[in-house]
PDB file of C-alpha atoms and ligand atoms in Angstrom:
ATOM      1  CA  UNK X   6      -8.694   8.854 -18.190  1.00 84.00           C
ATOM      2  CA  UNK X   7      -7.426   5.955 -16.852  1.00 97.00           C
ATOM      3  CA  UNK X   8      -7.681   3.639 -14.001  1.00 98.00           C
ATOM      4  CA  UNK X   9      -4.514   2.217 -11.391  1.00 98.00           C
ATOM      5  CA  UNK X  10      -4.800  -0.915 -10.456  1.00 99.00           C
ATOM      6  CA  UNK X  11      -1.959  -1.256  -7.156  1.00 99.00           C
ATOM      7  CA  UNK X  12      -0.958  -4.574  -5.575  1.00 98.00           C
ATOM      8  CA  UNK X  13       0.801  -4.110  -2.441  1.00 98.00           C
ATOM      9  CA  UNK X  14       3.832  -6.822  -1.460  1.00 98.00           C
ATOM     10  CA  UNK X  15       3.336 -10.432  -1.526  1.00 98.00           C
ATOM     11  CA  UNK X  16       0.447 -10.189  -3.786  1.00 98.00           C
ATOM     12  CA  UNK X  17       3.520 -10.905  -6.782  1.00 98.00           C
ATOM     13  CA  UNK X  18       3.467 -13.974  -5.242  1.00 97.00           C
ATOM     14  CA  UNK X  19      -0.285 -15.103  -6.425  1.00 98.00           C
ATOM     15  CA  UNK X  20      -1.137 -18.721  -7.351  1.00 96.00           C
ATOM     16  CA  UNK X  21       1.595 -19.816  -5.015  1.00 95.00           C
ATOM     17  CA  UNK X  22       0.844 -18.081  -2.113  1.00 94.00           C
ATOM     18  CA  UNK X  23      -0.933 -20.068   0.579  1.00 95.00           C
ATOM     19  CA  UNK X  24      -3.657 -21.352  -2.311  1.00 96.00           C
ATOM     20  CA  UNK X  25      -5.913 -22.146   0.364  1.00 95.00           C
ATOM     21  CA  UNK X  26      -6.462 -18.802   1.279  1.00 96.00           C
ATOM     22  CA  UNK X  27      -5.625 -16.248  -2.018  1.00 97.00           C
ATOM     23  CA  UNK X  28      -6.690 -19.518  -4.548  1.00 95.00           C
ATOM     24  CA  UNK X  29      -4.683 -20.494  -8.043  1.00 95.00           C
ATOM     25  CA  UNK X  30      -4.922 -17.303 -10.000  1.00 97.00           C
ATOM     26  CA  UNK X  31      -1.481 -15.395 -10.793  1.00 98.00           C
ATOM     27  CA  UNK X  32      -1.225 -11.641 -10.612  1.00 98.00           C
ATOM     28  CA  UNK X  33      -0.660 -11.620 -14.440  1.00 98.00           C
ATOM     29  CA  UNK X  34      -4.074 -13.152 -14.389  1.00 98.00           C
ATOM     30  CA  UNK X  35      -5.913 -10.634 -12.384  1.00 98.00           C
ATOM     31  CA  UNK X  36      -4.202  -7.712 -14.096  1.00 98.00           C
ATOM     32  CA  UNK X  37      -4.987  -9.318 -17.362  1.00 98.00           C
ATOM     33  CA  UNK X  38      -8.325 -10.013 -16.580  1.00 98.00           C
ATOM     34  CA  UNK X  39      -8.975  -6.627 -15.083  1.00 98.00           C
ATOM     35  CA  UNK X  40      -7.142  -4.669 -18.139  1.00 98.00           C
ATOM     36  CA  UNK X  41     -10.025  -6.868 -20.498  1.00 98.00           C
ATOM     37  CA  UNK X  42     -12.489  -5.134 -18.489  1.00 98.00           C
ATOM     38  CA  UNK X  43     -10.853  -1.776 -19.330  1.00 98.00           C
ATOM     39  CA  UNK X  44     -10.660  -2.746 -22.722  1.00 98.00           C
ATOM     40  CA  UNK X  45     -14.306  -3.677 -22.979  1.00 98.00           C
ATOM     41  CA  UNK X  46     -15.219   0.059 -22.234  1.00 97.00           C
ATOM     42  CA  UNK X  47     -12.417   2.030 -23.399  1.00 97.00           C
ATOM     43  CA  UNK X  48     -10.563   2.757 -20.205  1.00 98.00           C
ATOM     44  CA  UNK X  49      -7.295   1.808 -19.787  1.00 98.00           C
ATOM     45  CA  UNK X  50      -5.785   0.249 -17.147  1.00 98.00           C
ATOM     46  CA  UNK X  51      -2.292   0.737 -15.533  1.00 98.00           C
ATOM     47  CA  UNK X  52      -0.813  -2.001 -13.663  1.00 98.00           C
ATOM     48  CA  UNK X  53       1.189  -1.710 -10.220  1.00 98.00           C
ATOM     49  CA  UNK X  54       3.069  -3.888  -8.135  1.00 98.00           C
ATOM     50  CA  UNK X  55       5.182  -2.906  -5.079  1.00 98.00           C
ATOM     51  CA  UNK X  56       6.510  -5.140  -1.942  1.00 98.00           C
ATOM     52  CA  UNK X  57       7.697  -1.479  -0.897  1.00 98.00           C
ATOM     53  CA  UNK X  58       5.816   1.035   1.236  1.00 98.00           C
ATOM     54  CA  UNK X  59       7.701   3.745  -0.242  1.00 98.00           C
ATOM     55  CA  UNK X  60       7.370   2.844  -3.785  1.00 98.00           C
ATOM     56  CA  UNK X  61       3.494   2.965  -3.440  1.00 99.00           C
ATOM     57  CA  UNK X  62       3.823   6.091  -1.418  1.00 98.00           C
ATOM     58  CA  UNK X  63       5.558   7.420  -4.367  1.00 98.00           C
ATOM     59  CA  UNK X  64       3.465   5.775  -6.837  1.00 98.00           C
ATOM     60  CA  UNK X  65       0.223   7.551  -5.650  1.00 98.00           C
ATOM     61  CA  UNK X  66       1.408  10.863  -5.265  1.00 98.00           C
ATOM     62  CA  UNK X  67       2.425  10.645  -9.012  1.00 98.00           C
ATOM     63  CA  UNK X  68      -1.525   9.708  -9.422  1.00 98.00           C
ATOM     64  CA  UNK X  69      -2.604  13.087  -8.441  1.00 97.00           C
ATOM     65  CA  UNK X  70      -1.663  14.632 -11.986  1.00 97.00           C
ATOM     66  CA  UNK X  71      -1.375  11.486 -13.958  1.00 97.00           C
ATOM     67  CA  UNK X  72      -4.737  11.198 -15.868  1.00 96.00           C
ATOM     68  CA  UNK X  73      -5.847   8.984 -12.979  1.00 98.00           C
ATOM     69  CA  UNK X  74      -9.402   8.457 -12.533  1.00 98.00           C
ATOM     70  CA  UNK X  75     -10.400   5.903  -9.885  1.00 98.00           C
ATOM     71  CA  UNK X  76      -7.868   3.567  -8.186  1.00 98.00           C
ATOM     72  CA  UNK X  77      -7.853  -0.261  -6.872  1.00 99.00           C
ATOM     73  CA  UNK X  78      -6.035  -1.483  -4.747  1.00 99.00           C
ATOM     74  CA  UNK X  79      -5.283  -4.417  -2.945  1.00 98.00           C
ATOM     75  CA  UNK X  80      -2.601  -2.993   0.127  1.00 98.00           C
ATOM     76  CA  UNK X  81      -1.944  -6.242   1.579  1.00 98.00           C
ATOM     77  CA  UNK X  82      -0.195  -6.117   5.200  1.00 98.00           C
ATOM     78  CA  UNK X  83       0.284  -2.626   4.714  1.00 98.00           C
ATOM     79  CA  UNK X  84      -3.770  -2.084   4.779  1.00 98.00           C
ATOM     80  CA  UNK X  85      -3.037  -3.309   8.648  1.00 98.00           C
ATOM     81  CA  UNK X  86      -0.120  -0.793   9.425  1.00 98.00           C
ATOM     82  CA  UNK X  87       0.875   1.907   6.676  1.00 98.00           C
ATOM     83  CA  UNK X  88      -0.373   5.759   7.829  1.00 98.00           C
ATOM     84  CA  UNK X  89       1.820   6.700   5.184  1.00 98.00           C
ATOM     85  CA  UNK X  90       0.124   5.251   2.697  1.00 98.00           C
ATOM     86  CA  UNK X  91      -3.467   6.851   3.990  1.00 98.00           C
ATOM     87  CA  UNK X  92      -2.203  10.107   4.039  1.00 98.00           C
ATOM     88  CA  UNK X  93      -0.487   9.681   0.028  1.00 98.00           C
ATOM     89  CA  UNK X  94      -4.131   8.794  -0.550  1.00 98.00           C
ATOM     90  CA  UNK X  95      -5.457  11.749   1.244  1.00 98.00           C
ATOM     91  CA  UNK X  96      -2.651  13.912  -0.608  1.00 98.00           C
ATOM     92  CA  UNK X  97      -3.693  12.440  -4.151  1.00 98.00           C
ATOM     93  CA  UNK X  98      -7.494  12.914  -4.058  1.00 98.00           C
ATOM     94  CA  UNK X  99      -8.388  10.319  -6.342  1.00 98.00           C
ATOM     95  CA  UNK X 100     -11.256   7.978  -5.196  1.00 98.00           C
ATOM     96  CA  UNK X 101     -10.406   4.211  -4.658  1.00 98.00           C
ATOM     97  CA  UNK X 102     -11.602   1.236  -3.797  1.00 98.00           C
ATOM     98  CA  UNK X 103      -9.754  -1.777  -1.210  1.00 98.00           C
ATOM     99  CA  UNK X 104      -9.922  -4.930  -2.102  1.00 98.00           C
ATOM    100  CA  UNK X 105      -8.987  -7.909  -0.677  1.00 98.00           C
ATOM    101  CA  UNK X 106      -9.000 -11.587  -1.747  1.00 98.00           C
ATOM    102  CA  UNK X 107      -9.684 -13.322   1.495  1.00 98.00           C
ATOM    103  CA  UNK X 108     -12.327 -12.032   4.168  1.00 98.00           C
ATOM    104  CA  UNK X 109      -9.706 -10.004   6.510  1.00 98.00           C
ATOM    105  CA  UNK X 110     -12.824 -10.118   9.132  1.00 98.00           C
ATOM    106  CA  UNK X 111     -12.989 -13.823   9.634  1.00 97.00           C
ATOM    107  CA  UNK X 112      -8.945 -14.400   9.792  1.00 98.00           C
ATOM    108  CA  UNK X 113      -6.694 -13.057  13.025  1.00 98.00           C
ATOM    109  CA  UNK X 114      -7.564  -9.826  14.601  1.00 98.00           C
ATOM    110  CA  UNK X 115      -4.712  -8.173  13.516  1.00 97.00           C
ATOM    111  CA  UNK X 116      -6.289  -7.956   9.775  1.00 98.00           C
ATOM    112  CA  UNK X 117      -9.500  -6.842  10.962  1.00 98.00           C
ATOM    113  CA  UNK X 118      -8.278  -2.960  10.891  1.00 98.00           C
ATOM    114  CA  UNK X 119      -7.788  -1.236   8.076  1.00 98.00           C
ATOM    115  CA  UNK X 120      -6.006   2.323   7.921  1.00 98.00           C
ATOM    116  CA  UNK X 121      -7.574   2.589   4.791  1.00 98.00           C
ATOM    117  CA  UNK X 122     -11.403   1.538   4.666  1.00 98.00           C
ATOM    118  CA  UNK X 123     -12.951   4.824   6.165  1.00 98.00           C
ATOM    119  CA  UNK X 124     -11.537   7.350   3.387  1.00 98.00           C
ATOM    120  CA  UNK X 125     -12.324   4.027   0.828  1.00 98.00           C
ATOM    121  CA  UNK X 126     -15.486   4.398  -1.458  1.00 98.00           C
ATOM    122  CA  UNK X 127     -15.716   1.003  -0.902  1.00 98.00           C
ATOM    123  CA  UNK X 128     -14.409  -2.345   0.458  1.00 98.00           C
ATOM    124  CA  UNK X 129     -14.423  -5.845  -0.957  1.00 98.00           C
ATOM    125  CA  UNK X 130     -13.220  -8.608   1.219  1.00 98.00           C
ATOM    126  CA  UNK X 131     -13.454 -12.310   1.157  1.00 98.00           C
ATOM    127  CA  UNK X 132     -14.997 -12.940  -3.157  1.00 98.00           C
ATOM    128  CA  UNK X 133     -11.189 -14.055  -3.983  1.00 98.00           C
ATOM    129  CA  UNK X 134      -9.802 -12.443  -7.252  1.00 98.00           C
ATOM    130  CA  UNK X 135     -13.133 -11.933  -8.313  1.00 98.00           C
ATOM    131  CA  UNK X 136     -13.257  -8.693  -6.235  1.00 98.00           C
ATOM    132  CA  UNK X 137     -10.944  -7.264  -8.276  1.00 98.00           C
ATOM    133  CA  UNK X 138     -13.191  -7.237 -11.287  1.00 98.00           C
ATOM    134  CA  UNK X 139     -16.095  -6.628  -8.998  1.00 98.00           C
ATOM    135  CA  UNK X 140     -14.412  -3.152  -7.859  1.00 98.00           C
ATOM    136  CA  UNK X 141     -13.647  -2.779 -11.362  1.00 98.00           C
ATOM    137  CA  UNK X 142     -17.252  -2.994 -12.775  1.00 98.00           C
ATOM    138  CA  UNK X 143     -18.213   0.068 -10.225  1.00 98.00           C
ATOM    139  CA  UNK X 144     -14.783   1.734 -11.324  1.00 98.00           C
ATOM    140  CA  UNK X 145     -16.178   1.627 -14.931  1.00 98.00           C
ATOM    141  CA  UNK X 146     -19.381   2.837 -14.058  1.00 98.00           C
ATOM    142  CA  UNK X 147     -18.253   5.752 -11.896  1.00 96.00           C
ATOM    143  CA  UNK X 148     -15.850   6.955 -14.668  1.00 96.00           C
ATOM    144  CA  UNK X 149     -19.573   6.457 -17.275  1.00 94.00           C
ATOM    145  CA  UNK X 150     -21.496   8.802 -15.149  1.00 90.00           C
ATOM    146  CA  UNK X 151     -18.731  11.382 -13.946  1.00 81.00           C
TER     147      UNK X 151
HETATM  148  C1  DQA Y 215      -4.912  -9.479   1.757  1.00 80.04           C
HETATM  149  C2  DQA Y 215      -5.210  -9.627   3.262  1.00 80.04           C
HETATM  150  C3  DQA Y 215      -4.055  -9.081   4.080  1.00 80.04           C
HETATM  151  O1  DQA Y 215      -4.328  -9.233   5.471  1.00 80.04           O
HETATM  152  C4  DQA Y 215      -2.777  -9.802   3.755  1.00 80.04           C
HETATM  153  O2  DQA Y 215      -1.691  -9.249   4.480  1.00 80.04           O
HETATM  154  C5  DQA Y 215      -2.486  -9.853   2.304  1.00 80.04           C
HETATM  155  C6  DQA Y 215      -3.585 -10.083   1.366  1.00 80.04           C
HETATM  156  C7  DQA Y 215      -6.016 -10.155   0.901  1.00 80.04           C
HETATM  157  O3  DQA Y 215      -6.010  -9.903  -0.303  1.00 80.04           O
HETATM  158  O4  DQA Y 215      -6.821 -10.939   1.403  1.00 80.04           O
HETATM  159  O5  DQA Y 215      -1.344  -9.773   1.876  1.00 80.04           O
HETATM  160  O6  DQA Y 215      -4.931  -8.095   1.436  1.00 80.04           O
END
C-alpha cells in the first residue's frame, strides 16, 4: 500500500521558479518532506516527476495494479488542458487529490478550469507547498480507515 505523489512539468523547476508565486522550497524538499510523512505512519511514498503529458499518462495507468492507494498530484498547466490525463485517471480508479501551490482562482482565467477537480476527492489551491502535506495528512487518514 503505497501512495504516488506526481508533479506535472515545470514543477522540477521549484525554488527557482517565479518565487513570488510557487515560494523557495525545491521539489526534493516537498517530496522529502511528504515521504517523512509516509514514514511517520508506515506508508510509503513514491515520487514522480514528468514535464511530459504522455509520461504521466503512462505513469497512471501503471497505478491501476501497482499497490497504489491514493494519489497527489500537482498537474501544473496540464490541470488547464490535458483530457488525456482525466480519462488515465478515470481508467486507473485510484482516488486522488489536486493540489496546487498558488490559488489558480485568483491568477488569469485561463487557470481557473480544471479538467481534473470534478472526478478529484479534493482540491487544495493557494497554501503553497504546504498543500502538499495537507493532502497528504487526509491521504494517510483515508488509507487508516479503508
Ligand atoms: C500550479 C498552477 C498552474 O496553473 C501552473 O501552470 C503550474 C503550477 C500551482 O501549483 O499553483 O505549473 O499547478
Amino acid at each position: 500500500m503505497s501512495v504516488l505523489l506526481i508533479n506535472g512539468p515545470n514543477l522540477n523547476m521549484l525554488g527557482t521558479r517565479q518565487p513570488e508565486i510557487y515560494g523557495s522550497t525545491t521539489l526534493a524538499d516537498v517530496e522529502a518532506a511528504v515521504r517523512a510523512q509516509g514514514e511517520a505512519a508506515g506508508v510509503s511514498v513514491e515520487c514522480f516527476q514528468s514535464n511530459y503529458e504522455g509520461a504521466i499518462v503512462e505513469r497512471l495507468h501503471a497505478a491501476r495494479t501497482d499497490g497504489t492507494a491514493f494519489i497527489i498530484i500537482n498537474p501544473g498547466a496540464f490541470t488547464h488542458t490535458s483530457v488525456a490525463i482525466r480519462d488515465a485517471f478515470a481508467a486507473a480508479e485510484v482516488p486522488f487529490a489536486e493540489v496546487h501551490i498558488s490559488n489558480v482562482h485568483k491568477r488569469e482565467p485561463f487557470r481557473h478550469h480544471s479538467y481534473l477537480s470534478d472526478i478529484a476527492v479534493g482540491v487544495m489551491a493557494g497554501f503553497g507547498t504546504l498543500g502538499y502535506n495537507l493532502a497528504m495528512t487526509f491521504a494517510l487518514q483515508e488509507l487508516k480507515t479503508a
